[in-house]
Coordinates of C-alpha atoms and ligand atoms in Angstrom, one line a residue:
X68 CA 0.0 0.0 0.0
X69 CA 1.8 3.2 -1.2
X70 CA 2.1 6.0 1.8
X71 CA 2.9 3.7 4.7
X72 CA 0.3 4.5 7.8
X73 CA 2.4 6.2 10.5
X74 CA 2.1 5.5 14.2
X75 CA 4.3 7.7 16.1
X76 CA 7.2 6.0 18.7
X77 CA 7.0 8.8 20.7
X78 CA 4.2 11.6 21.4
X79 CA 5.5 14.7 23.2
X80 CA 3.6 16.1 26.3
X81 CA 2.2 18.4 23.8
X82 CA 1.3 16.3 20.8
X83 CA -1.0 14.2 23.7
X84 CA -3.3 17.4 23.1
X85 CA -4.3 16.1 19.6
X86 CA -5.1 12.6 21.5
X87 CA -8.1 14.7 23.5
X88 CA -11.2 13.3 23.3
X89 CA -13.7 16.3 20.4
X90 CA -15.1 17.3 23.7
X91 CA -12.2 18.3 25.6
X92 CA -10.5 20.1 22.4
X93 CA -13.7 21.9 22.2
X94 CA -13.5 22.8 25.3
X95 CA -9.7 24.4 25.4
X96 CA -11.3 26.0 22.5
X97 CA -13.8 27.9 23.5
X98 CA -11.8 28.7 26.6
X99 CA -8.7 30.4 24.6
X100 CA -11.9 32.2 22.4
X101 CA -13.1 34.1 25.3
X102 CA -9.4 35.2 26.6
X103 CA -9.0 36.0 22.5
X104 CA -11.8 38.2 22.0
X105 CA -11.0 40.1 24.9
X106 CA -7.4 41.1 23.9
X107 CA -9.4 41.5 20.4
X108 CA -11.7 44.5 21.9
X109 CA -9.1 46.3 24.2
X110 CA -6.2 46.3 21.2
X111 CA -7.0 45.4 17.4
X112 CA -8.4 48.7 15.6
X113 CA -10.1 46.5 13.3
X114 CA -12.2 44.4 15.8
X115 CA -12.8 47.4 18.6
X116 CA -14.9 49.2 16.0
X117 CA -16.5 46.0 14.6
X118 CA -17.9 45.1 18.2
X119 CA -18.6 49.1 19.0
X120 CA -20.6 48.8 15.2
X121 CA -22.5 46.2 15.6
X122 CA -23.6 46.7 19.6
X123 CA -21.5 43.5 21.0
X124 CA -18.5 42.8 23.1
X125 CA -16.1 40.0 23.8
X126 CA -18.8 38.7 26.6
X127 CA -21.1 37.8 23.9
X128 CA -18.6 35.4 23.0
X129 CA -18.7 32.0 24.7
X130 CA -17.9 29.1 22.7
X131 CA -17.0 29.2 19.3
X132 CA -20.6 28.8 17.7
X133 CA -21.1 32.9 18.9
X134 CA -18.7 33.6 15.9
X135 CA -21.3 33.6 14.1
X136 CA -22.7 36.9 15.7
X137 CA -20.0 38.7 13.4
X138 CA -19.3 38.0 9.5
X139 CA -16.7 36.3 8.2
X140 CA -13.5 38.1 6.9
X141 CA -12.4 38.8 3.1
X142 CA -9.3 39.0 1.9
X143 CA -9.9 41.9 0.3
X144 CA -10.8 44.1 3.7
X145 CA -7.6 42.6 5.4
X146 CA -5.3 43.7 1.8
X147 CA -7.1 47.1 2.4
X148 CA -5.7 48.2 5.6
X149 CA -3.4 45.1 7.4
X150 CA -2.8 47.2 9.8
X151 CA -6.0 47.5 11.4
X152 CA -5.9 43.5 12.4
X153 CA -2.4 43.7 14.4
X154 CA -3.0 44.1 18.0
X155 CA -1.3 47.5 19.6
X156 CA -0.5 46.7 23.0
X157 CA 1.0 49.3 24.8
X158 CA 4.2 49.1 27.2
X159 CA 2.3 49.1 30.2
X160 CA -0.1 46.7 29.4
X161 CA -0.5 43.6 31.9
X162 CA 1.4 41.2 29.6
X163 CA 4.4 39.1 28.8
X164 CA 6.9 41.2 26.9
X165 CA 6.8 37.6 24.6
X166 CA 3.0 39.1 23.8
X167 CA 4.0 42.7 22.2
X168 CA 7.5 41.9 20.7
X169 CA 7.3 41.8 17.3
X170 CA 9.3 38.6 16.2
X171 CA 8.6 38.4 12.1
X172 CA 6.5 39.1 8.9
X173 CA 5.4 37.0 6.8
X174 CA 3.9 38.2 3.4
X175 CA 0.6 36.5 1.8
X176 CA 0.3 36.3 -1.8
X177 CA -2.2 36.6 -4.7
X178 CA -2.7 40.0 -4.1
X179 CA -4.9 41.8 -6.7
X180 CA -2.9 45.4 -5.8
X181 CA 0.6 43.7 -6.7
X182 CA 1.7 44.8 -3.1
X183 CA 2.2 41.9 -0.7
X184 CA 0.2 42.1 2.4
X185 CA 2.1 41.7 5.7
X186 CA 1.4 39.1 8.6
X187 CA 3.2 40.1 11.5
X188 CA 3.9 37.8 14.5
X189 CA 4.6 38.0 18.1
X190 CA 7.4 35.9 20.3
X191 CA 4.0 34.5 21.6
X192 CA 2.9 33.5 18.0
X193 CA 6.4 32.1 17.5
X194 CA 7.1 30.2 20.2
X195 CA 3.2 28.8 20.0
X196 CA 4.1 28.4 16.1
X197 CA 7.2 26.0 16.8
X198 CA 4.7 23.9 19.5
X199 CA 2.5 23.6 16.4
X200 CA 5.7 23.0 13.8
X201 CA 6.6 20.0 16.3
X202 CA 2.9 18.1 16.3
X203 CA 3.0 18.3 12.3
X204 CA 6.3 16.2 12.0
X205 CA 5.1 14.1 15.0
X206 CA 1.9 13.7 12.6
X207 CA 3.8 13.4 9.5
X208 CA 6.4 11.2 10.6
X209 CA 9.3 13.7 10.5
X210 CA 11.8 12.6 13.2
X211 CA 15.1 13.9 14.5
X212 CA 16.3 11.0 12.4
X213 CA 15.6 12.6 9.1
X214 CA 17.4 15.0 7.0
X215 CA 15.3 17.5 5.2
X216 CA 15.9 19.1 1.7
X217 CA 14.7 22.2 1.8
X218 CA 13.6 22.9 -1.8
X219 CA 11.4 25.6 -1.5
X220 CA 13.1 29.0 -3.0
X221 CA 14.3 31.6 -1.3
X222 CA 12.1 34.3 -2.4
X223 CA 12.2 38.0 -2.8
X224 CA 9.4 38.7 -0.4
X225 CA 9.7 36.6 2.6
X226 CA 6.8 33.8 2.3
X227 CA 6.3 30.8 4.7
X228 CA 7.2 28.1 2.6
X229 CA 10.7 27.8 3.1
X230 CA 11.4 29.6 6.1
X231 CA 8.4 26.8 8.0
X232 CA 11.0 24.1 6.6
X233 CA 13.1 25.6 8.9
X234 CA 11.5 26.1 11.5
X235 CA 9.9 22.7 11.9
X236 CA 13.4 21.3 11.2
X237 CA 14.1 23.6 14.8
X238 CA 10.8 22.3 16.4
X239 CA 11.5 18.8 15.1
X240 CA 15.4 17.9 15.4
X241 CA 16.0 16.8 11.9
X242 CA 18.7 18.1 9.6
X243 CA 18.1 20.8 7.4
X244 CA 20.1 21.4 3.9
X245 CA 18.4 24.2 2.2
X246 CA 19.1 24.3 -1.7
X247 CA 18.6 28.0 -1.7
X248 CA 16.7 28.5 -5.6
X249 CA 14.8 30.8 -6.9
X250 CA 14.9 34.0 -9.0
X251 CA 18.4 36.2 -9.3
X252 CA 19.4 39.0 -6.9
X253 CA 22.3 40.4 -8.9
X254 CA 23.5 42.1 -6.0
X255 CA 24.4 39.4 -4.5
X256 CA 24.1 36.3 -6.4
X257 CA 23.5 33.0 -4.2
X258 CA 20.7 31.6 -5.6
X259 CA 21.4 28.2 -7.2
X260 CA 20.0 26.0 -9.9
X261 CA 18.1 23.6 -9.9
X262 CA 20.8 20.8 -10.7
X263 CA 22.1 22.4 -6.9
X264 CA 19.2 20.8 -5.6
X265 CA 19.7 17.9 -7.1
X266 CA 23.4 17.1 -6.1
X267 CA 22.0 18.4 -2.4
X268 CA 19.8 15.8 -2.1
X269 CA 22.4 13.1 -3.2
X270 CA 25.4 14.1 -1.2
X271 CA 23.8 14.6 2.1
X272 CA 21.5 11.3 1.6
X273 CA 18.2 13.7 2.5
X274 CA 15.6 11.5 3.7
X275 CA 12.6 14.4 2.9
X276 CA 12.2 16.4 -0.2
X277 CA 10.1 20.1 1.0
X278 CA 8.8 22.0 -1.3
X279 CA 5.8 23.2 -3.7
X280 CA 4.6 20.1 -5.8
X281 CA 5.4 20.7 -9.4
X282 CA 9.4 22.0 -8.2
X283 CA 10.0 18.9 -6.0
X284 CA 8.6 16.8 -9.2
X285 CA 11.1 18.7 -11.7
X286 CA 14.0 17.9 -9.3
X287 CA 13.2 14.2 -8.9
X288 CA 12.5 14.1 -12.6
X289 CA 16.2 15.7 -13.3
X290 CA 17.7 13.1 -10.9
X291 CA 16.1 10.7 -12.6
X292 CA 17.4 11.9 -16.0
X293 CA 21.1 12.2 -15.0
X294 CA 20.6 8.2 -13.3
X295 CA 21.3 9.8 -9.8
X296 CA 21.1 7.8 -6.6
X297 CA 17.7 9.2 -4.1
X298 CA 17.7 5.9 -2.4
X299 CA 17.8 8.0 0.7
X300 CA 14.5 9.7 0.0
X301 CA 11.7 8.2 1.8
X302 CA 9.1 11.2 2.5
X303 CA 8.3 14.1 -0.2
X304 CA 6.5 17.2 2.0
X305 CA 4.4 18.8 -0.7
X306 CA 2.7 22.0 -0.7
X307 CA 1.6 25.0 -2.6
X308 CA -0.7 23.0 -5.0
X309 CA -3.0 19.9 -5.1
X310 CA -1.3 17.1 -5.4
X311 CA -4.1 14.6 -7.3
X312 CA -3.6 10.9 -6.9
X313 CA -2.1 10.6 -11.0
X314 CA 0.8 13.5 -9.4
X315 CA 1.6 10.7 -6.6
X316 CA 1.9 7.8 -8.4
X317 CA 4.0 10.2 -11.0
X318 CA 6.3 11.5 -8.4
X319 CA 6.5 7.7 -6.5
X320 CA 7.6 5.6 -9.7
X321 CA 10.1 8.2 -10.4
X322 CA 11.5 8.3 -7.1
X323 CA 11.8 4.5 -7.2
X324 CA 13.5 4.8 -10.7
X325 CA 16.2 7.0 -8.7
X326 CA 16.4 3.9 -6.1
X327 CA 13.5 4.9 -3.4
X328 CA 11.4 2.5 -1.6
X329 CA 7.4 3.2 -1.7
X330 CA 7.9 6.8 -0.8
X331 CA 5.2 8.4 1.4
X332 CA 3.8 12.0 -0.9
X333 CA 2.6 13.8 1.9
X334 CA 0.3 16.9 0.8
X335 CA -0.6 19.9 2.8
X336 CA -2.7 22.8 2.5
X337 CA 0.0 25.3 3.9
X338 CA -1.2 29.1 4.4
X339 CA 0.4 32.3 5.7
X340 CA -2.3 33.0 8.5
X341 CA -1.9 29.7 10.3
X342 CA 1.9 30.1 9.6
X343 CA 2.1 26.5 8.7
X344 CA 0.4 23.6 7.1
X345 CA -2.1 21.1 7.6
X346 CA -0.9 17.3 6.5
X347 CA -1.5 14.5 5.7
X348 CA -0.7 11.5 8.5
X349 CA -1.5 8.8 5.3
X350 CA -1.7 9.1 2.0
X351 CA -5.6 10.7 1.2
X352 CA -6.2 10.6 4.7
X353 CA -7.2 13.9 5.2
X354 CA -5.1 16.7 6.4
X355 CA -4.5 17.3 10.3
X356 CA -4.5 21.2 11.9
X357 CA -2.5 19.8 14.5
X358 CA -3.1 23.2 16.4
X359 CA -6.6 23.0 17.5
X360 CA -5.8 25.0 20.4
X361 CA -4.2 27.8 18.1
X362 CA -6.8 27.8 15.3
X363 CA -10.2 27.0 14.9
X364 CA -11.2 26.5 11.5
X365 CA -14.8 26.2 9.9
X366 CA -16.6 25.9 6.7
X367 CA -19.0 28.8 6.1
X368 CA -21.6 28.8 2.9
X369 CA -20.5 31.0 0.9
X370 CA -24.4 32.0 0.4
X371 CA -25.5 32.3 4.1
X372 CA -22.7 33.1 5.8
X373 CA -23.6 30.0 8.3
X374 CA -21.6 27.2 9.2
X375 CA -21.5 24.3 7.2
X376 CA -21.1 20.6 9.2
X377 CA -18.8 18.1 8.4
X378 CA -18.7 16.9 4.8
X379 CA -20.0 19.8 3.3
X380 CA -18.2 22.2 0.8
X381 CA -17.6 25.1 1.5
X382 CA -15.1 28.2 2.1
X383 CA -13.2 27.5 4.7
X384 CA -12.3 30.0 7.5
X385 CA -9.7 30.6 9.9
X386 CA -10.3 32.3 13.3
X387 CA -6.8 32.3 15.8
X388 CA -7.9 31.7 19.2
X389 CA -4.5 32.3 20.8
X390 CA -2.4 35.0 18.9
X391 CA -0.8 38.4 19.5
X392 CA 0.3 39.9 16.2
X393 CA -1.8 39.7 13.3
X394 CA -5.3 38.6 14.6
X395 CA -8.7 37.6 12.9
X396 CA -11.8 36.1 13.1
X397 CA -13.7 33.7 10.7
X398 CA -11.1 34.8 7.9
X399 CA -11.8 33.1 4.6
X400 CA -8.8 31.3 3.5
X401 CA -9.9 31.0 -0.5
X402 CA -10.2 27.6 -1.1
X403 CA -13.3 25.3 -1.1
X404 CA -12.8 22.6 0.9
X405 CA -14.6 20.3 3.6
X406 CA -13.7 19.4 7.1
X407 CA -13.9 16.4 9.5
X408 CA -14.0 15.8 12.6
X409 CA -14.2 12.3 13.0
X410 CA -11.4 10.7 14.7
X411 CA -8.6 10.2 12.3
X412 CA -9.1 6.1 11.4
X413 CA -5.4 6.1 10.5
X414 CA -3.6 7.7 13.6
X415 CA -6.2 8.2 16.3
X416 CA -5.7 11.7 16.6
X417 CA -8.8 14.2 17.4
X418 CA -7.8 17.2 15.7
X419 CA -9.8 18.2 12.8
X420 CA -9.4 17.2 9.2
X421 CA -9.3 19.6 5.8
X422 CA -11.2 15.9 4.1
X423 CA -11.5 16.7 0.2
X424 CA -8.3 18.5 -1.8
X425 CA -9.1 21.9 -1.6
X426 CA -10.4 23.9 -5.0
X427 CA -8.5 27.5 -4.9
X428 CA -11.8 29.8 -5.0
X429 CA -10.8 31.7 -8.1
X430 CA -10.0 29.0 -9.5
X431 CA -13.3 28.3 -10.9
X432 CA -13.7 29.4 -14.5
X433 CA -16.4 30.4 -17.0
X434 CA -15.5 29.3 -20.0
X435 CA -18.7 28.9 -22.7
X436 CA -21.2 30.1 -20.2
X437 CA -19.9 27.6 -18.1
X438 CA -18.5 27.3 -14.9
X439 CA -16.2 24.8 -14.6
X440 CA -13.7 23.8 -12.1
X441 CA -10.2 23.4 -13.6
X442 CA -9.1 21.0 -10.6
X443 CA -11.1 18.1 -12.0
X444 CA -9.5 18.4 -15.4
X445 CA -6.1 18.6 -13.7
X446 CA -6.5 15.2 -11.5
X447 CA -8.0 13.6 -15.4
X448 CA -4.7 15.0 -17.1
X449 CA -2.5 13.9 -14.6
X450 CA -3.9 10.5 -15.0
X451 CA -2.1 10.1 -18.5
X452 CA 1.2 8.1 -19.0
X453 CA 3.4 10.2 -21.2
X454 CA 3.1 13.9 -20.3
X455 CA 6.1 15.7 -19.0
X456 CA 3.9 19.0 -18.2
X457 CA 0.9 20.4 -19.1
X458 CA -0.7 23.6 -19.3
X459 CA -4.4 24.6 -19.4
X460 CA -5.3 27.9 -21.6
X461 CA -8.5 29.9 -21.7
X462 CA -8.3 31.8 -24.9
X463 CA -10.4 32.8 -28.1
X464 CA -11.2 31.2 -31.2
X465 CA -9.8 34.9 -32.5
X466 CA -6.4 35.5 -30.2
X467 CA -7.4 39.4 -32.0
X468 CA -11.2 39.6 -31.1
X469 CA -12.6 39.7 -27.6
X470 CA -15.9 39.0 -28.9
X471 CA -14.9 36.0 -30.4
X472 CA -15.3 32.8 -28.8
X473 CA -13.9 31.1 -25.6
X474 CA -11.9 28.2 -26.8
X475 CA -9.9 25.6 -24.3
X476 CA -6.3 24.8 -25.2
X477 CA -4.0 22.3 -23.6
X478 CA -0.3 22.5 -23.8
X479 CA 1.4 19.2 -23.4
X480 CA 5.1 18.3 -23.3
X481 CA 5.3 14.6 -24.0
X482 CA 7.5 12.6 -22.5
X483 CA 10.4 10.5 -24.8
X484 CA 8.8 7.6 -26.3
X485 CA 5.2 8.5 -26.6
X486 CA 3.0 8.8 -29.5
X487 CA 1.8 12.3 -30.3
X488 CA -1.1 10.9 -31.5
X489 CA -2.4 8.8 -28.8
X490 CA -1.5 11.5 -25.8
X491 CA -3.5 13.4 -27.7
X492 CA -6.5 11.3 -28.1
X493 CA -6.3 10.3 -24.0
X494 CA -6.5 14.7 -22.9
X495 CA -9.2 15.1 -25.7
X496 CA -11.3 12.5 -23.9
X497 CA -10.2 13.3 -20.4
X498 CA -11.5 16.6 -21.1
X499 CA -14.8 16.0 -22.7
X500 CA -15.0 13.6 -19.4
X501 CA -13.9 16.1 -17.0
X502 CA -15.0 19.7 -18.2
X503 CA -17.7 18.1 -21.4
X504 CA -15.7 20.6 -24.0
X505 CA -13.1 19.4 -26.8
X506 CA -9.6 21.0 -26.0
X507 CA -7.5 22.0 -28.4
X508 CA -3.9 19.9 -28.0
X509 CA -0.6 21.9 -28.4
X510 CA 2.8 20.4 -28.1
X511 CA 5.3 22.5 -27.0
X512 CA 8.9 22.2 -25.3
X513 CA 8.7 21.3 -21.2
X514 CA 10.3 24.7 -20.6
X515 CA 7.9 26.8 -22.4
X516 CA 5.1 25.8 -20.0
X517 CA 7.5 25.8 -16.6
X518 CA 10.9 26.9 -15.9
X519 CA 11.6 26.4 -12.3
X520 CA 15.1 29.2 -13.4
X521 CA 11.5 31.4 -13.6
X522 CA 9.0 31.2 -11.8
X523 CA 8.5 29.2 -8.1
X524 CA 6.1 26.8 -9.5
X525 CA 4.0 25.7 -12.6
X526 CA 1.0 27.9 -13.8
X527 CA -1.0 25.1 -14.5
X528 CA -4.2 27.1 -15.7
X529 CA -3.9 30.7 -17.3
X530 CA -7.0 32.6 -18.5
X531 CA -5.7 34.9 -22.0
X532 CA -8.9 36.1 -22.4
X533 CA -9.0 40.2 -22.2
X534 CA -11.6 41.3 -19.7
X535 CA -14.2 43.3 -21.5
X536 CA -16.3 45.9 -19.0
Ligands
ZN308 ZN1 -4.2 10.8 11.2

């Protein structure tokens, strides 16, 4: 069975936590809530006016179903003034200097503006972070026995991605080599190549691959294209995109080809505002929070505004029950996901679980009148032998008229030793399966559709089609 189930040796005294029966998490919950909410109305700008607005204060809040006495959070209000949601607390205030030091920022991405949106946190935040950090490997099987190649690039605005690789290499004991790619500073020029990453993982016999999905599949593709040795590799720690069952089995039989064993593809829904990841403990088994007592999270309808149970999709929604910097409630991440809270049939653990592989929430395209959501036709493509990298393109019959048309182009780059011809037929009927429309096939070079010298990770869908008002 590919993804070997994991049973920790050891649990720390604070990994127990994730052991708690629903009842007692809940209850640590809605007891770090209240004490939240409170700090919430004497300090954050944002939150002091939202209760003074709408007529309630932090003693209408006693367990976490009273969050629904407010509206959730867009990303779009938070981008507009970030400033408004860090707490200000003053010198003299009756705290822990670990509560108003300022320790880091973090930036989030896929802003609209082009200006990344900071995320500040607290020593408090930290040191709660690397509590958090620690559960996640204990959950993921990360030991101090492990060496960890830290793949993810070092980028010009400071994202979570590779400095959490650190830090859970801190929380966790194991060895950290970081490969240190990405774009070109020409001041001072220590970014490597991808081949770096590559020799990296060889010399020092790393035991995890970190990193976003299609970049930790273009290095174990190299590897396996120069014949190199990754018989050390036992664990790949992917994030940043979905990582459908046909990327898995891709990534696994490669590996193997380089000399792995049954390697264990371990995906995560990683995001700036819980400074970390959720993961997998088994392969498909749902992702873990790990901090239940940091983060609460919840699926809202996007409709309503309510709370969605368990198995429902929805947007999911963060709200930080124990933080000092940066500080929300009900924040909607972007993705459409569900949750569980079922007791994890794999590892026994209590803390919830992000089920289904989230949909990014613009992700979701009308082409033809339609909506359709890209994700499935990923997860169909991927399912096809043969196809070094694939892009999907929403364009128009007439590249020159805006009127024209919407037409749906795939870009393949086939692999050595595959017939144009029947690649092509399998994506035509993938897609009519997955999306009911005909593509159009292109074949064009590997690099042409992602060049990890360029960019952090492959653009899997892009939309040409100009906007017309
Ligand atoms: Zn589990």
């Amino acid at each position: 069975m590919a993804g070997y189930p994991k049973k920790p040796k050891e649990v720390s005294e604070f990994g127990k936590f994730l052991y708690k029966s629903q009842d007692e998490i809940r209850a640590v919950q809605n007891e770090n809530l209240q004490k939240q909410v409170v700090l919430l109305e004497k300090y954050s700008p944002y939150y002091s006016k939202l209760f003074k607005d709408r007529g309630i204060s932090s003693a209408d809040f006693k367990t976490v179903d009273d969050l629904e006495k407010i509206p959730s959070l867009n990303k779009k209000d938070y981008m507009a003034d970030p400033m408004s949601f860090r707490l200000t607390i003053p010198p003299d205030a009756p705290v822990q200097p670990h509560e108003r030091i300022m320790w880091g920022v973090h930036y989030t991405t896929g802003t609209t503006s082009g200006v990344p949106t900071p995320f500040f946190s607290n020593t408090h935040d930290y040191f709660g972070n690397i509590m958090q950090l620690a559960r996640m490997c204990e959950v993921g099987a990360i030991t101090n026995n492990d060496i960890v190649a830290n793949i993810f690039p070092l980028t010009p605005v400071p994202h979570i991605g590779f400095w959490k690789t650190v830090d859970y290499c801190i929380a966790s004991g194991a060895r950290c080599v970081s490969a240190v790619t990405g774009s070109k500073y020409d001041p001072f020029p220590i970014h490597n190549p991808l081949d770096h990453a590559v020799d990296m993982v060889e010399r020092y016999r790393c035991t995890v691959l970190s990193g976003i999905v299609s970049f930790v599949r273009r290095v174990i593709m190299r590897a396996e294209e120069l014949g190199r040795d990754f018989s050390s590799v036992r664990h790949c720690f992917v994030l940043g995109e979905a990582c459908p069952q046909g990327m898995r089995n891709d990534m696994r039989s490669r590996l193997e080809n380089t000399g792995a064993k049954n390697p264990f593809i371990c995906s995560g829904l990683g995001f700036t505002e819980m400074q970390g990841t959720t993961l997998e403990c088994t392969e498909n088994g749902g992702m873990h929070i790990c901090a239940p007592d940091l983060h609460f999270l919840e699926i809202i309808d996007e409709k309503t505004g309510k709370r969605l149970p368990d198995g429902e999709q929805g947007l999911l929604a963060i709200t930080h029950i124990d933080r000092r910097g940066t500080c929300f409630l009900r924040y909607i991440i972007g993705d459409i996901t569900t949750l569980t809270h079922e007791t994890c049939p794999n590892c026994g653990r209590n803390d919830v679980r992000v089920e289904m592989q989230p949909i990014r929430t613009m992700e979701l395209v009308n082409i033809k009148g339609t909506l359709i959501n890209p994700d499935i036709l990923k997860t169909e493509i991927t399912e096809i032998k043969g196809i070094e990298e694939y892009q999907i393109v929403f364009t128009k019959e007439d590249k020159k008229d805006p009127l024209s048309l919407d037409k749906l182009e795939i870009k393949v780059a086939i692999a050595e030793g595959f017939a144009k011809d029947d690649v092509e037929k399998q994506v035509v009927a993938r897609a009519r399966k997955a999306v009911e429309m005909t593509p159009e096939i292109v074949f064009v070079d590997m690099k042409e559709i992602f060049d990890p010298t360029k960019t952090l990770k492959s653009q899997r869908v892009v939309d040409e089609r100009p906007r017309v008002e």
